Amino acid sequence: MTEPDIFYILGNKVRRDLLSHLTCTECYFSFLSSKVSVSSTAVAKHLKIMEREGILKSYEREGPFIGPARKYYDIAISKTYVTTVTPNLFWYRGLDLEGAPIEKVKVDLTRIPAEHESLLEMVSSFLELSSELEKILRALQAIESRRDRLMKELKERYLTEIGDMTQLAILHYLLLTGEATVEELSDRLNLKEREVLVKAQELDRFVPLIIKDGTIKIDEDKLKQKLGGVEYAGENKGRG
């Protein structure tokens, strides 16, 4: 199969939003349609484009109730894409994550001169820098492979132990972005802002959050204290 045109796919916000939902859980068509602010006809078109490009795969499965089988979608690739665009460089590469080895990588740029007296020295230094870049790409490949596997395990455990899909969607987004505004999550999850706040407060019972001035993020200090067996003194700081 040819390499998918990832930049074409990611160039459209609706397709980016659909992919974001699909990374959180398996989704059937009507669920996806309810999570984006375009018509179901437009959603079907975007899904068809991504399936044609090899980004998605679809399958049918019987639902819990009597009725026609639902059509589900799933992401069909496991890759990290890296690109550089400057006045002098344009390149990109897809890195396969499946089976990426865990490596210890040491990058050393001190041996590569910053100034050069000849064209051949410049060519040699560029090749050496490219070799160091390959080390970084292998490290990125290994890191993203582990993050991907850990996110899969995290989602499975959260749904098994807690079972709230919306809470999981908020946690998933916070883990990937670091923090998010209530407005941003409202738009992403197609929920009212007060519903986002309620779900975030419920999530805080399981994963400590800081909810302040319309922004939500994971409380890493409280998380470390909980992992260390230290009780947190006081309320969730800055809640409001």
Tab-separated table of C-alpha atoms in Angstrom, residues 158 161-164 167 171 197-211 222-223 226 235-236 239:
chain	number	residue	atom	x	y	z
A	158	TYR	CA	-10.065	3.390	32.784
A	161	GLU	CA	-12.508	0.300	36.357
A	162	ILE	CA	-14.450	3.563	35.956
A	163	GLY	CA	-16.374	3.202	32.725
A	164	ASP	CA	-17.029	6.859	31.886
A	167	GLN	CA	-14.073	11.483	31.579
A	171	LEU	CA	-8.041	12.738	30.402
A	197	LEU	CA	-16.791	21.146	34.223
A	198	VAL	CA	-18.981	18.480	35.829
A	199	LYS	CA	-17.106	15.691	34.051
A	200	ALA	CA	-13.737	17.244	34.924
A	201	GLN	CA	-14.739	17.394	38.604
A	202	GLU	CA	-15.759	13.723	38.434
A	203	LEU	CA	-12.433	12.862	36.768
A	204	ASP	CA	-10.607	14.684	39.582
A	205	ARG	CA	-11.760	11.921	41.962
A	206	PHE	CA	-9.490	9.497	40.099
A	207	VAL	CA	-6.766	11.662	38.536
A	208	PRO	CA	-5.896	14.927	40.357
A	209	LEU	CA	-6.613	18.050	38.322
A	210	ILE	CA	-6.151	21.784	38.649
A	211	ILE	CA	-9.317	23.559	37.523
A	222	LYS	CA	-0.603	16.028	43.802
A	223	LEU	CA	-0.174	13.044	41.472
A	226	LYS	CA	-0.483	10.218	45.771
A	235	GLU	CA	-8.415	21.173	48.629
A	236	ASN	CA	-7.415	21.011	44.985
A	239	ARG	CA	-10.293	25.202	41.970
